[in-house]
Amino acid sequence: MHLEGTLEAALKFQLSARNGVSLPYSSEEEMRAAYDFDDLPSFLAMYYEGISVLLTEDDFYDLAFTYFQKAHSQNVVYAEVFFDPQAHTSRGVEFATAIAGIRRAQSEAESALGLRSQLIMCFLRDMSVESAMETLETADQHRHSIIGVGLDSDEKDNPPIKFADVFAAARDRGYRITAHCDVDQAESITHLWQCLNDIGVDRIDHGVNALDDPSLVAEIASRGLGLTVCPISNSYVTDGLKASQIRSMLDLDLRVCINSDDPAYFPGYITENLLAVQEAAGLNRGQITQLVGNAFAVSWLPDREKQAYIDRLHEYAVGP
Ligand SMILES: [Zn+2]
């Protein structure tokens, strides 16, 4: 889940007024009506437009804390969340400003709501390798605040291998590594193999197209890699939720879990995503428990802490 993708219309309007940033809409309704994207590039255009209202540390705090409150209302106890530093530094907002607001919200969410979180920094794959490397170097000052690095934005003509050196440098610094393999992209299978063989990812975001190549499925399974699938997001940028594929992934013992991606734009947080896939694929209680358990199993927590969450999940799922 991308923090910038939790920017709901109401907060976007509030921040645009607070910061004197004009938006090309006269009302929240008009803005929501413009969310008519049907592929990754048309979504990204709206996503970056929204980001333009985020300028101060308080803006990033409000963005993140509003999300944590929403997640808490859906009984989320732990979240690994992305942010996109280059989407801010490229418009003159400092890395330190963004991360300070986010860190403050994380710490308040933990103390006030009991919701823990860790932060993943994504590189924008449609920007240059030099920019990604510069971002990695800037992040050295905040190393203790970031658990891992990822790769997002427009996948077309931006294969994972483009950033092989950046990921190698991130690995040397001790970061965990994930990368988006968005659904139904050109060269999806090639990109998935690059993530495995050239990048050495610890996890894959989306990755549904792995099902098209049995040897890829076997390799992902043998490495125990997690796949963070986002059903409602899929329904906006591809031809459907991919619910039957999620069911197939469970049948194949892949460590698939359910995520909300950009919930302000693909309406639905974690509960709505779980419900959507449950209804569409007819999943039973055990399969839903497996999906949620997988999310903890593939998280970047120490093993003991993972197990404590999984034990709580099973207690809840079995009932009193
Ligand atoms: Zn994403």
Tab-separated table of N, CA and C and ligand atoms in Angstrom, residues 2 82 152 180 182 206 261-262, ligand 1:
chain	number	residue	atom	x	y	z
A	2	HIS	N	0.527	2.152	-0.886
A	2	HIS	CA	1.315	3.385	-1.039
A	2	HIS	C	0.670	4.496	-0.206
A	82	PHE	N	4.503	1.866	1.562
A	82	PHE	CA	5.444	2.497	0.624
A	82	PHE	C	5.346	4.017	0.703
A	152	ASP	N	8.319	1.172	-8.279
A	152	ASP	CA	6.934	1.354	-8.720
A	152	ASP	C	6.873	2.358	-9.868
A	180	HIS	N	7.590	-3.903	-7.880
A	180	HIS	CA	6.310	-4.108	-8.549
A	180	HIS	C	6.516	-4.908	-9.829
A	182	ASP	N	3.679	-5.302	-12.096
A	182	ASP	CA	2.268	-4.977	-12.277
A	182	ASP	C	1.609	-5.983	-13.215
A	206	HIS	N	2.321	-7.509	-6.561
A	206	HIS	CA	1.409	-8.018	-7.616
A	206	HIS	C	1.926	-9.392	-8.086
A	261	ASP	N	-3.169	-1.357	-2.202
A	261	ASP	CA	-2.449	-0.596	-3.230
A	261	ASP	C	-2.627	0.916	-3.066
A	262	ASP	N	-3.650	1.500	-3.704
A	262	ASP	CA	-3.900	2.947	-3.614
A	262	ASP	C	-5.370	3.152	-3.274
B	1	ZN	ZN	1.445	-0.428	-6.113
